[in-house]
Backbone as CSV, one residue per row, in Angstrom:
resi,resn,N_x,N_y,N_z,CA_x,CA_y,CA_z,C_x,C_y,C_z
1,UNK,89.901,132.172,-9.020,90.381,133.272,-9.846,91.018,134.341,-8.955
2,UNK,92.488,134.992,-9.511,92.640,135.942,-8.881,92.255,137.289,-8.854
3,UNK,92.099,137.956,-7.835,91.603,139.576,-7.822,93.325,140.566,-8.363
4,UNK,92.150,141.523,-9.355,93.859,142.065,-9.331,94.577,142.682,-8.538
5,UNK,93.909,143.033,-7.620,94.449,143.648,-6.758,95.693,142.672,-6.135
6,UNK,95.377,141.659,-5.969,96.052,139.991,-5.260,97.174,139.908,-6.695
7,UNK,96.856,140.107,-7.882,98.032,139.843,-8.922,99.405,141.239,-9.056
8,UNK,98.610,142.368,-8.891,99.282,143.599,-8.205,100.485,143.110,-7.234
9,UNK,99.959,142.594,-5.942,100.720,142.088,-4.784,101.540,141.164,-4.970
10,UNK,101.451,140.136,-6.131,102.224,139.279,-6.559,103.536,140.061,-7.330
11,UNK,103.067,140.439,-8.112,103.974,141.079,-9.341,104.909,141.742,-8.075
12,UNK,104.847,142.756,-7.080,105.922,143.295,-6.644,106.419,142.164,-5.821
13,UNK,105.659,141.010,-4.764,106.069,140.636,-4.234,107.746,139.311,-4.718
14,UNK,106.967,139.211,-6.170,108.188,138.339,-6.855,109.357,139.251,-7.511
15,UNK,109.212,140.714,-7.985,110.415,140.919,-8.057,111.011,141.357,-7.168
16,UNK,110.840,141.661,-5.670,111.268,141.740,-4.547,112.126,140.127,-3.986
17,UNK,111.453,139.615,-4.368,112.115,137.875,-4.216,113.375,137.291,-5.213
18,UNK,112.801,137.502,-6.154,113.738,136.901,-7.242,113.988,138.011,-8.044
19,UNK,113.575,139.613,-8.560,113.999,140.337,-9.651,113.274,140.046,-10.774
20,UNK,112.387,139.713,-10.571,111.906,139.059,-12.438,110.552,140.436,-12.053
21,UNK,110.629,141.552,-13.096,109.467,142.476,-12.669,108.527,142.190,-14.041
22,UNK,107.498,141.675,-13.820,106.136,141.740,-14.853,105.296,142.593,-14.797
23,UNK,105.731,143.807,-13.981,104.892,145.118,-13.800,104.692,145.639,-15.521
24,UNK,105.376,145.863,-16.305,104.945,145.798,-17.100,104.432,145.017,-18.411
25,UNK,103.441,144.292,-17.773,103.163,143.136,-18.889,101.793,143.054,-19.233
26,UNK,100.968,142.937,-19.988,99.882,143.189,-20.491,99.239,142.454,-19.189
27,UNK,97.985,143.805,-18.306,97.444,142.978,-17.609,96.981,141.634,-17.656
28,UNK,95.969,141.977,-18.906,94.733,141.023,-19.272,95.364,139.554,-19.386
29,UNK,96.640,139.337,-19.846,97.491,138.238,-20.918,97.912,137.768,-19.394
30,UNK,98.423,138.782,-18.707,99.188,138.074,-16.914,98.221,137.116,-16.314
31,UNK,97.426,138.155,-16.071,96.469,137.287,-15.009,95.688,136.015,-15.675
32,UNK,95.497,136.036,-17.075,95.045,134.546,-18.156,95.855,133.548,-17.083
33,UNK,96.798,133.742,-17.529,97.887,132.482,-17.660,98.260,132.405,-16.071
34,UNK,98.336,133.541,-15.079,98.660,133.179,-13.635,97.381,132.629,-13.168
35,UNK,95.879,132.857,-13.729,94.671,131.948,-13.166,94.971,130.841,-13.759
36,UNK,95.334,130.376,-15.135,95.673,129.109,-15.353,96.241,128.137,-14.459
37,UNK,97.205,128.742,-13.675,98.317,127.925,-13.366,97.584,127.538,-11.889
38,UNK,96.897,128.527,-11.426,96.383,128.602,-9.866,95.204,127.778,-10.309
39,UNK,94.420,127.700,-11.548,93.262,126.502,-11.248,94.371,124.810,-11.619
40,UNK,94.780,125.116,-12.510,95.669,123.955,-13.035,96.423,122.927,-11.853
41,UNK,96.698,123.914,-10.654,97.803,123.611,-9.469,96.448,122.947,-8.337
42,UNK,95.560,123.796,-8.424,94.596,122.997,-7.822,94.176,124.062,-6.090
43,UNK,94.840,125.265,-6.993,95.057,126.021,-5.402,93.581,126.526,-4.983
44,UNK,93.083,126.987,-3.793,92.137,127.531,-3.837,91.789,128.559,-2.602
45,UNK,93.178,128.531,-2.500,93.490,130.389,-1.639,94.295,130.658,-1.928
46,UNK,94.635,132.084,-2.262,95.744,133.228,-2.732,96.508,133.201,-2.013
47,UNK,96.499,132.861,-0.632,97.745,133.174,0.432,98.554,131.670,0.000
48,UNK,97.887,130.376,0.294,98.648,129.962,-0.170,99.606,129.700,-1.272
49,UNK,98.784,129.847,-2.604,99.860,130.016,-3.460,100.666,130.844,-3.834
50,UNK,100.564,132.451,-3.270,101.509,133.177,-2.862,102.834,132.774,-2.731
51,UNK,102.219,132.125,-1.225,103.662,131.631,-0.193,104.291,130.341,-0.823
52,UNK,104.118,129.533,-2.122,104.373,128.368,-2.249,105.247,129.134,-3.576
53,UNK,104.569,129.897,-4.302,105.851,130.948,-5.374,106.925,131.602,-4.632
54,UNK,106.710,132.175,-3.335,107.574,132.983,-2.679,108.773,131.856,-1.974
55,UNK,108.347,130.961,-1.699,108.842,129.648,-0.823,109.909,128.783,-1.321
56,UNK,109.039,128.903,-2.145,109.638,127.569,-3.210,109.868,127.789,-4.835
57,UNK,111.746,127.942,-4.653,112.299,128.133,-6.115,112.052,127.183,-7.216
58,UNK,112.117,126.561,-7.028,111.533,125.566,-8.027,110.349,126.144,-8.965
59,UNK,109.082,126.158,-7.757,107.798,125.976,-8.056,108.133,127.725,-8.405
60,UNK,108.390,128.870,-8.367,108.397,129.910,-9.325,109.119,130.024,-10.312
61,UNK,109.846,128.518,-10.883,110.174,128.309,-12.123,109.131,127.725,-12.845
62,UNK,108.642,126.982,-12.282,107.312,126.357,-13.133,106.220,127.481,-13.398
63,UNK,106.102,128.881,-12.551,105.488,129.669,-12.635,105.921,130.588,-14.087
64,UNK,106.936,130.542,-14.065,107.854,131.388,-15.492,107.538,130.857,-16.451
65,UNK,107.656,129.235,-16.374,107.099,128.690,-17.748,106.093,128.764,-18.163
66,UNK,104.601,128.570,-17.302,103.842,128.641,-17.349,103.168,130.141,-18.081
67,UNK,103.835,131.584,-17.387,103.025,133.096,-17.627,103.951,133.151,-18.535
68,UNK,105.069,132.891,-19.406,105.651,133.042,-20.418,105.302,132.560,-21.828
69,UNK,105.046,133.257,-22.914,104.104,132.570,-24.138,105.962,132.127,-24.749
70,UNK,105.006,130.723,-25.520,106.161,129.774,-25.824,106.072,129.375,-27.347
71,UNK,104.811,129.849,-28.075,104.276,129.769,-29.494,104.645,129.841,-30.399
72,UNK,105.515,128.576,-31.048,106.312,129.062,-32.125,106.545,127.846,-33.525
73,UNK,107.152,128.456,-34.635,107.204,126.826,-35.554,108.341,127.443,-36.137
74,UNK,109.072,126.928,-37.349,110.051,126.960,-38.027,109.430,127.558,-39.192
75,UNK,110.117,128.474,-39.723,109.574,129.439,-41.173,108.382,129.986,-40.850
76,UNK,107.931,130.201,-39.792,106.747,130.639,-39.468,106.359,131.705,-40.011
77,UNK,105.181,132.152,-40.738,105.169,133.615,-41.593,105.782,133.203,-42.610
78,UNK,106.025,132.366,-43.711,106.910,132.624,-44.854,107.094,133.226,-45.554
79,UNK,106.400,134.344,-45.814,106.561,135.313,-46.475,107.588,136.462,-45.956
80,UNK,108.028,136.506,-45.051,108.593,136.875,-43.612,110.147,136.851,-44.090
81,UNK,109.987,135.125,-44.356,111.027,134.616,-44.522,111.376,134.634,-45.456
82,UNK,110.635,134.858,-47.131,110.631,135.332,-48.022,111.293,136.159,-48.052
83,UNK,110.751,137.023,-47.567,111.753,138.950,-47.643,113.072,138.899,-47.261
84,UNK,113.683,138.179,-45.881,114.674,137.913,-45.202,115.812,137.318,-46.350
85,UNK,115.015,136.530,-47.342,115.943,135.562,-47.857,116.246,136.428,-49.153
86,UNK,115.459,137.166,-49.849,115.502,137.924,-51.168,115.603,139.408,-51.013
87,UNK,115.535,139.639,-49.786,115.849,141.295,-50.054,117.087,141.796,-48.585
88,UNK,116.834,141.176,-47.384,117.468,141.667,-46.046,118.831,140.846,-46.569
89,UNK,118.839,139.302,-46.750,120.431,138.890,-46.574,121.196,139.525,-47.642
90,UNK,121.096,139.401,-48.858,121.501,140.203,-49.428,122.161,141.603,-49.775
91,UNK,121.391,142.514,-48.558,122.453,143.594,-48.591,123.111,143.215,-47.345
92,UNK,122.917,142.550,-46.180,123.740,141.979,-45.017,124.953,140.994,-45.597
93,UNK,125.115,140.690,-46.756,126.188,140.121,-47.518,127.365,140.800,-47.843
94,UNK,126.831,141.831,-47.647,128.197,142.914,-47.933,129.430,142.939,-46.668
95,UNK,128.832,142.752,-45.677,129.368,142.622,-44.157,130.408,142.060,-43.972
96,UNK,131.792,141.884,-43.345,132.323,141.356,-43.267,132.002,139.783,-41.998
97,UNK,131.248,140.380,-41.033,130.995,139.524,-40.147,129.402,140.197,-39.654
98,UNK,128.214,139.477,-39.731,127.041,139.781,-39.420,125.979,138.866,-38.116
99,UNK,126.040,139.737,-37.124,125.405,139.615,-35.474,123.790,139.729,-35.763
100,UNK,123.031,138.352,-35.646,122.031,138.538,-35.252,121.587,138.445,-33.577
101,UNK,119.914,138.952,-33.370,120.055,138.975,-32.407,118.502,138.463,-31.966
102,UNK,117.927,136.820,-31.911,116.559,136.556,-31.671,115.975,136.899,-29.890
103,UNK,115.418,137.868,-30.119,115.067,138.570,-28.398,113.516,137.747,-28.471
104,UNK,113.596,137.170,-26.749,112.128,136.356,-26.695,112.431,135.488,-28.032
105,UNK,113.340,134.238,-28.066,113.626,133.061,-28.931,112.837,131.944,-28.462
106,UNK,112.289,131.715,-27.405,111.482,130.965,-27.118,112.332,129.720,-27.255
107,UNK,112.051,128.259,-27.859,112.674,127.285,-28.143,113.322,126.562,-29.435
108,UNK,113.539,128.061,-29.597,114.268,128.226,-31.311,114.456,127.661,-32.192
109,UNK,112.675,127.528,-32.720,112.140,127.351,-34.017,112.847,128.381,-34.736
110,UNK,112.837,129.235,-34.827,113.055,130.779,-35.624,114.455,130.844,-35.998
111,UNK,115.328,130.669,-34.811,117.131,130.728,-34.810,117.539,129.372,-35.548
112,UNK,116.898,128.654,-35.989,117.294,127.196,-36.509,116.886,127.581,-38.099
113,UNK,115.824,128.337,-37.952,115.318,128.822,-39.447,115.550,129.839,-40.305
114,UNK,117.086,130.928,-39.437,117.557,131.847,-39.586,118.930,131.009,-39.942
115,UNK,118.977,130.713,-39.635,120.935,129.612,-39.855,120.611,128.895,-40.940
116,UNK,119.020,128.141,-41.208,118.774,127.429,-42.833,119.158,128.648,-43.675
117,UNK,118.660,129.712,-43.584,118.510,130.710,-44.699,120.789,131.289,-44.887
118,UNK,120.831,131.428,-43.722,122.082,132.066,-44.137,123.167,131.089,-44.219
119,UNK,122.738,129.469,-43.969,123.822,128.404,-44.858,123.014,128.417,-46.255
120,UNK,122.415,128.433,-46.748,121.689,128.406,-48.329,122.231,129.837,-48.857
121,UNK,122.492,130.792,-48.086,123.090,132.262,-48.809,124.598,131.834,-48.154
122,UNK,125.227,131.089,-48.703,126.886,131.192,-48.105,127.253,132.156,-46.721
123,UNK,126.292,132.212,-45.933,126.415,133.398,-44.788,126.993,133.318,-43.421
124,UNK,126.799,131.575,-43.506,126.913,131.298,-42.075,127.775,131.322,-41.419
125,UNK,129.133,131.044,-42.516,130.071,130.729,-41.652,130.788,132.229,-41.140
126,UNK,130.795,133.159,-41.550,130.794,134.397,-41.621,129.678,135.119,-40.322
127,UNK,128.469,134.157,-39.714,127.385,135.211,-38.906,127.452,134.665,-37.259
128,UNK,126.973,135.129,-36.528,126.495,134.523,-35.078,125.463,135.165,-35.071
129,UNK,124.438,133.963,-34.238,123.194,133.692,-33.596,123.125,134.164,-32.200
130,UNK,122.741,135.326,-31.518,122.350,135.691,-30.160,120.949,134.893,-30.282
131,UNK,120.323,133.985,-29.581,119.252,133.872,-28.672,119.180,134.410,-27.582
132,UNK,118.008,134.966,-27.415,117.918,134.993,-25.529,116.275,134.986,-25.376
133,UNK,116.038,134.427,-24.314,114.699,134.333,-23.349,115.026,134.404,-21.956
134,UNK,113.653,134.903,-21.455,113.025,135.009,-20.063,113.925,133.514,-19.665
135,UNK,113.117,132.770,-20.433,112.951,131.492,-19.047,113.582,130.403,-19.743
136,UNK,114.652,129.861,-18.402,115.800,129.329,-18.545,115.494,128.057,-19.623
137,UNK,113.932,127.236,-19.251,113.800,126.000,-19.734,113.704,125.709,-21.189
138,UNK,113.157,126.768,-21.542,113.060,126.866,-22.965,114.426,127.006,-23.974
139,UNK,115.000,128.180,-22.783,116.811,127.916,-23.880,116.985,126.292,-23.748
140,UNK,116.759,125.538,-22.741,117.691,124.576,-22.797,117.191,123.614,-24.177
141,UNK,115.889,123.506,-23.979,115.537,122.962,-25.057,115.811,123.481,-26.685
142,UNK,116.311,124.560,-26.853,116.688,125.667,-27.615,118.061,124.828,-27.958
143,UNK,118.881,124.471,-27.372,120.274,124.561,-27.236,120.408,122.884,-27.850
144,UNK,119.257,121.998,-27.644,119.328,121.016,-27.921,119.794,120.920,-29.790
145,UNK,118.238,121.829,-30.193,117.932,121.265,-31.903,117.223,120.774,-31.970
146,UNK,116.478,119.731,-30.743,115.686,118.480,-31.602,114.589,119.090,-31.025
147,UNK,113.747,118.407,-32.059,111.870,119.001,-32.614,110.818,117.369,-32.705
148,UNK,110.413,117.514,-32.319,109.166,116.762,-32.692,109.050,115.960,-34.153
149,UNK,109.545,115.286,-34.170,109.307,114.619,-35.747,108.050,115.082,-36.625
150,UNK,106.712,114.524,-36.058,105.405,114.801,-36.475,105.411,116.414,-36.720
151,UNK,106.135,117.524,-36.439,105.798,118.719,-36.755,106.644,119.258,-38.103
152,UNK,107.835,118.386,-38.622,108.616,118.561,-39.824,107.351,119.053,-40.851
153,UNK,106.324,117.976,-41.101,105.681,118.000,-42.452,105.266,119.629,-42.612
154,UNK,105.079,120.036,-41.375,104.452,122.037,-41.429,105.933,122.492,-41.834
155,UNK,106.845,122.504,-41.127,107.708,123.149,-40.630,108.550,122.955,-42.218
156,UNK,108.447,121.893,-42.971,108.582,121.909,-44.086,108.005,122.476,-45.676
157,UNK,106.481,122.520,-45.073,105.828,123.530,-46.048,105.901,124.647,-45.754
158,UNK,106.287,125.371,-44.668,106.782,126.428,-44.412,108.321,127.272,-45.254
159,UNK,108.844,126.378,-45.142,110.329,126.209,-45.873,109.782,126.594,-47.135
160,UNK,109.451,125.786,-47.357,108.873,125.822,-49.329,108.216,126.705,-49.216
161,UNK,107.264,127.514,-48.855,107.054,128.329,-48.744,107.528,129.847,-49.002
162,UNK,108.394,129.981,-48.070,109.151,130.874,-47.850,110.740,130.758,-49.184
163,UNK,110.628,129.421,-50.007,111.133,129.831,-51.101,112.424,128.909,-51.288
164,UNK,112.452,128.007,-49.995,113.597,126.844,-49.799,113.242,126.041,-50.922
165,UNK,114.448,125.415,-51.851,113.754,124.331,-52.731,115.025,123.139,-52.557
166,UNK,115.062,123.073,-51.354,116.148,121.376,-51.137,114.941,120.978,-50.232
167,UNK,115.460,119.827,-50.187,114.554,118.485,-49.209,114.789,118.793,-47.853
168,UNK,113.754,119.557,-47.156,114.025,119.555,-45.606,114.757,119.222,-44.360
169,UNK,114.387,117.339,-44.968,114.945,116.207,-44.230,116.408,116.435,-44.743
170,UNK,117.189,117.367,-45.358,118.341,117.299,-45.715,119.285,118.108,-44.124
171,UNK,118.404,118.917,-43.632,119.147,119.493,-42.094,118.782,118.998,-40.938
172,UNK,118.342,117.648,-41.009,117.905,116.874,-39.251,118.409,115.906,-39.829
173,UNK,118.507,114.764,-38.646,118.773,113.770,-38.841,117.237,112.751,-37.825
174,UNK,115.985,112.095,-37.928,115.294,111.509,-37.503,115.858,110.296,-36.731
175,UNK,115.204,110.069,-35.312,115.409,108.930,-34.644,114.281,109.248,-33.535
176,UNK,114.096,108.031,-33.665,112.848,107.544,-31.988,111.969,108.735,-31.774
177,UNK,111.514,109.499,-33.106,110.275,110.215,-32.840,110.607,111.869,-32.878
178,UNK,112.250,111.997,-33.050,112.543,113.142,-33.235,113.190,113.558,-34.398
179,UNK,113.431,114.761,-34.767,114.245,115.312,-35.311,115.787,116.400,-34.831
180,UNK,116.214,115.526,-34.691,117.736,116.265,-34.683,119.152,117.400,-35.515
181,UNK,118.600,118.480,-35.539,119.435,119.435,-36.267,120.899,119.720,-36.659
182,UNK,121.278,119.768,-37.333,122.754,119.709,-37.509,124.005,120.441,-37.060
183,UNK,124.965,119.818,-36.097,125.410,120.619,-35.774,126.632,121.763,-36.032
184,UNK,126.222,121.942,-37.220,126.989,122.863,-38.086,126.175,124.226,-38.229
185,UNK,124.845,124.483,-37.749,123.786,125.347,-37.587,124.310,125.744,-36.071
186,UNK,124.046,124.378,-35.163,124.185,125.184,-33.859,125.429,125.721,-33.105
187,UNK,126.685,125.614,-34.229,127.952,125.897,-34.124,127.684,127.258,-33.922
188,UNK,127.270,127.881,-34.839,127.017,129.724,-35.311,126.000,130.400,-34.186
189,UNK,125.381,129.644,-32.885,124.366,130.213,-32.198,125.390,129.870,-31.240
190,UNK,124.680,131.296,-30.230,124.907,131.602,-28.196,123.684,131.891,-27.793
191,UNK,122.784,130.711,-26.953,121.956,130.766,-26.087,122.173,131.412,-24.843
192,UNK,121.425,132.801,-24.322,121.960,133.420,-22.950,120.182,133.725,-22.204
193,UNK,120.269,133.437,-21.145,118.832,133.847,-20.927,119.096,135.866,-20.479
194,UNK,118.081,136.397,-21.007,117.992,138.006,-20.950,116.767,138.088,-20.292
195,UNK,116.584,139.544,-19.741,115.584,139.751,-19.220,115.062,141.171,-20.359
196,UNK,114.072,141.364,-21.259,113.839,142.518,-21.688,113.428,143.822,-20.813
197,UNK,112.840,143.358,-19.631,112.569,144.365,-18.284,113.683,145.093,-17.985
198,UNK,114.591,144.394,-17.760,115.618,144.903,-16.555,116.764,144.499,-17.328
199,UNK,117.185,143.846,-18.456,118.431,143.702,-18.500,118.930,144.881,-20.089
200,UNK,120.411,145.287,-19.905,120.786,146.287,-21.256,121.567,145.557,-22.362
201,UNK,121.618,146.144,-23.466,121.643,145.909,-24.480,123.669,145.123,-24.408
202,UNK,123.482,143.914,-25.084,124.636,143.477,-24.863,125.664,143.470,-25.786
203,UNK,125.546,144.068,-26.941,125.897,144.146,-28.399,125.497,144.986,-29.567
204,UNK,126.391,145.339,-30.440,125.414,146.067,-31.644,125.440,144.937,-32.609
205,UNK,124.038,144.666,-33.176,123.544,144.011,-33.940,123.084,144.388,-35.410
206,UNK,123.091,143.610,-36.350,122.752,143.533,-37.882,121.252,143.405,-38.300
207,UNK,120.879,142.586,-37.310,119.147,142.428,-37.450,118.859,141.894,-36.111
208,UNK,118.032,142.702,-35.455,117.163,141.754,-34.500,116.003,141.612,-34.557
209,UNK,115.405,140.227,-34.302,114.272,139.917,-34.341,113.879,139.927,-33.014
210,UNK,112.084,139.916,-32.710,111.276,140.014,-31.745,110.246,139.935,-32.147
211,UNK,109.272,138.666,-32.443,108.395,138.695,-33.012,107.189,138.000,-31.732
212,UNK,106.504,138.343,-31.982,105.047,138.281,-30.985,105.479,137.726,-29.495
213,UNK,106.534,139.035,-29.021,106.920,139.327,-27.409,105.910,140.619,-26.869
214,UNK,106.182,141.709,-28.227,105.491,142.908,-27.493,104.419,142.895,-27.169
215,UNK,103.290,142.141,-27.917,102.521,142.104,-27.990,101.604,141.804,-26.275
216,UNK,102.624,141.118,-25.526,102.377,141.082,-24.239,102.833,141.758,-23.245
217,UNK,103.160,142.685,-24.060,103.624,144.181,-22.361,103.179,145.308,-22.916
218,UNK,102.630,145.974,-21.953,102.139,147.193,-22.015,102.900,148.046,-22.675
219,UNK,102.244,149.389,-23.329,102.439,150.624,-23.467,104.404,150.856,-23.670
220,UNK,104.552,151.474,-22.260,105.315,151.908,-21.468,106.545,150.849,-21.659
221,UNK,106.241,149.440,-21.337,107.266,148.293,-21.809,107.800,147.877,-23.024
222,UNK,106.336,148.187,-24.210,107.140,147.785,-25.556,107.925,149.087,-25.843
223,UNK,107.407,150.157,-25.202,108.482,151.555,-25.594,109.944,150.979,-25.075
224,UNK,110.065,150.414,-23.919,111.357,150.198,-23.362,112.045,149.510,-24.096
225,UNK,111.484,148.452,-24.501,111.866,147.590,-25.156,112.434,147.866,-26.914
226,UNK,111.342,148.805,-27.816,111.839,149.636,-28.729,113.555,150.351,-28.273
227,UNK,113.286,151.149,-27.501,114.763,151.612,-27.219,115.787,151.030,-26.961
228,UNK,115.775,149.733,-26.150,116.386,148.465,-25.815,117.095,148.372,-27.207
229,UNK,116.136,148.065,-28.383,116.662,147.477,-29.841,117.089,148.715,-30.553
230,UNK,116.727,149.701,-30.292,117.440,150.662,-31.542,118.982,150.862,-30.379
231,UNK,118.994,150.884,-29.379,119.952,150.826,-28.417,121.327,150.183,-29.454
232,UNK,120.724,148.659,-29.775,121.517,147.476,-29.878,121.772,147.474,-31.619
233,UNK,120.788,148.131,-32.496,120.968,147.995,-33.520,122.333,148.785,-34.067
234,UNK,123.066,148.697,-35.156,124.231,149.185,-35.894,123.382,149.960,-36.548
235,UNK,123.936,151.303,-37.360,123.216,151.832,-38.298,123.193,151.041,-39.708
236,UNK,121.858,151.456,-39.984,121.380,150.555,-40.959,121.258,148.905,-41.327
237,UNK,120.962,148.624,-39.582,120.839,147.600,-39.145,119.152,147.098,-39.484
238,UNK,118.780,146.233,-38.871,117.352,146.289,-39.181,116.412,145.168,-38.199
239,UNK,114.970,145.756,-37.865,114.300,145.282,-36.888,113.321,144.913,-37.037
240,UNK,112.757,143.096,-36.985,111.771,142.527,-37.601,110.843,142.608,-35.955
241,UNK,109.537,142.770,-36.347,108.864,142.344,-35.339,107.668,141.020,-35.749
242,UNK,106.470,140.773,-34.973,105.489,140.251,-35.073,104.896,141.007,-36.130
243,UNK,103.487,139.882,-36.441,102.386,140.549,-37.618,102.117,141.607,-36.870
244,UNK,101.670,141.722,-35.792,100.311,142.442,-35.027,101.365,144.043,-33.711
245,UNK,102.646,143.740,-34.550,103.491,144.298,-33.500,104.077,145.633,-34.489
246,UNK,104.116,146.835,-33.751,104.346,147.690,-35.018,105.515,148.914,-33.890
247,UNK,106.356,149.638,-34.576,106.916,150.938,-34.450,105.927,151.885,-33.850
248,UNK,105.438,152.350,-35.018,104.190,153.154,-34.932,103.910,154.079,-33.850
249,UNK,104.214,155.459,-33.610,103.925,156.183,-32.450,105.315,155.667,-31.504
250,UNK,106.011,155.094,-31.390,107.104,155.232,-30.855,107.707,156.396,-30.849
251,UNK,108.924,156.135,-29.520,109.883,157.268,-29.958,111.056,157.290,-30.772
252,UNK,111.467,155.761,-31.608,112.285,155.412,-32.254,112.077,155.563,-33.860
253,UNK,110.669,155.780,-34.197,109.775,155.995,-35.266,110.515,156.437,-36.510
254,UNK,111.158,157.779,-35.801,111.770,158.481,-36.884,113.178,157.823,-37.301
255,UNK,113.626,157.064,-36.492,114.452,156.824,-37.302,114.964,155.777,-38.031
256,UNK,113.661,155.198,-38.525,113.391,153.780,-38.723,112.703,154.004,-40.625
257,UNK,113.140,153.690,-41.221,111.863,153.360,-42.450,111.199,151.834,-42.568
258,UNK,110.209,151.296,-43.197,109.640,150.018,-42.887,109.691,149.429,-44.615
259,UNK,109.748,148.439,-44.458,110.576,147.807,-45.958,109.007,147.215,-46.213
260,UNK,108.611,147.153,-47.490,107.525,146.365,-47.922,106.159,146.454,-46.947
261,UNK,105.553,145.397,-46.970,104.451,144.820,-45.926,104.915,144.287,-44.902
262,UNK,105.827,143.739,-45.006,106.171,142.844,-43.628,106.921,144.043,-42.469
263,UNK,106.741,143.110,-41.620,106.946,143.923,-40.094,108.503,143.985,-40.080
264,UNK,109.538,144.661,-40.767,110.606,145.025,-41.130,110.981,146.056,-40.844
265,UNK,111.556,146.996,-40.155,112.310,148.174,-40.374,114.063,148.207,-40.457
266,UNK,114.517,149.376,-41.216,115.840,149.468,-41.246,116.079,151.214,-40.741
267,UNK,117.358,150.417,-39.755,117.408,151.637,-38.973,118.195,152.754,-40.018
268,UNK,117.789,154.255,-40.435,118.263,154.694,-41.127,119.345,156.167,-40.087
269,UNK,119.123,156.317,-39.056,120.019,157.439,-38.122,120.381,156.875,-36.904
């Protein structure tokens, strides 16, 4: 196990190396997942695995994947997706051309389930898809489409759920254990890897999502990160987060109202 003091020394010593700063990232959640990787790897001194992240590019890519949460499904929350589909696209219909923007997309369950909703609202051909994540591996798999076959049957009651009433299997195409997405969905998406730490706002956006990112950086970081998005939002744009992820006491607070129950705001100044 590491001492924090030893995870302290890490954190500066890697963005001194590579730029990637996790200084602000929920202690408790860092050091989980960096002891994971150090019992998992089999290490059993700090200096060495230090010097084997510092050493070796590779192996502090496997480190990214690893301290990076990757947790995700298609329609996830449907009720979420509910609101999105019966109350948000709808006035985003008025638009002539409408920029989303999935921050922390992970391997874009979510951006595949945002393109179902706005080809079922005539939207798509009319919108673009920003993805972006930390870590490179996950866009790539992002960029693919294809999913796990065995996970459709959720990813489909999810759908229904959230209020879809066509046949699922109507936007993949199945082979040898997968599901393959259509590429008339991934026409309308740009996969870019971002850094929420260190990198600025690249666009004004219609809606951005960020759903259970903040939840793993401190204080001080999800504030950055708040400003980051009202930064990027258009007026009367609007900003979905996680269940457990809120505005609240921000400094962006005021100029936000929150739509319903769900973790929704629309930027109103």
């Amino acid at each position: 196990m590491i001492e924090a003091a030893a995870l302290e020394l890490l954190i500066n010593d890697i963005f001194d190396a590579y730029g990637y700063d996790f200084s602000g990232y929920s202690r408790a959640s860092l050091k989980r997942r960096v002891d994971r990787l150090y019992q998992l790897d089999g290490f059993t001194h700090f200096t060495e695995f230090r010097m084997q992240i510092l050493a070796d590019a590779d192996y502090f890519k496997r480190m990214v994947e690893e301290i990076t949460v990757n947790v995700t499904e298609m329609f996830r929350d449907p009720q979420f997706y509910s609101v999105l589909r019966n109350e948000i696209l709808p006035q985003l219909a008025t638009k002539p051309f409408i920029r989303f923007w999935h921050a922390g997309c992970s391997t874009g369950e979510e951006v595949f389930s945002m393109a179902i909703l706005l080809k079922e609202a005539n939207l798509l051909h009319k919108s673009l898809l920003y993805a972006t994540d930390l870590n490179p591996v996950v866009l790539e798999t992002a960029k693919k489409g294809v999913f796990p076959l065995r996970v459709m049957k959720q990813y489909a009651e999810n759908y229904r759920d959230s209020g879809g009433d066509k046949d699922f299997s109507h936007y993949y195409t199945a082979n040898y254990g997968f599901a393959k997405f259509g590429d008339d969905l991934l026409s309308k998406m740009v996969f870019s890897q971002h850094n929420l730490v260190s990198d600025r706002s690249f666009n004004e956006f219609d809606l951005i999502l960020c759903r259970n990112v903040l939840i793993y950086f401190d204080k001080d970081l999800q504030e950055h990160a708040l400003e980051l998005f009202d930064d990027s939002l258009a007026k009367l744009g609007y900003l979905a987060l996680g269940t457990k992820e809120t505005i609240k006491f921000s400094s962006i607070q005021h100029r936000f109202k929150q739509l319903n129950k769900e973790k929704i705001w629309k930027k109103m100044a």
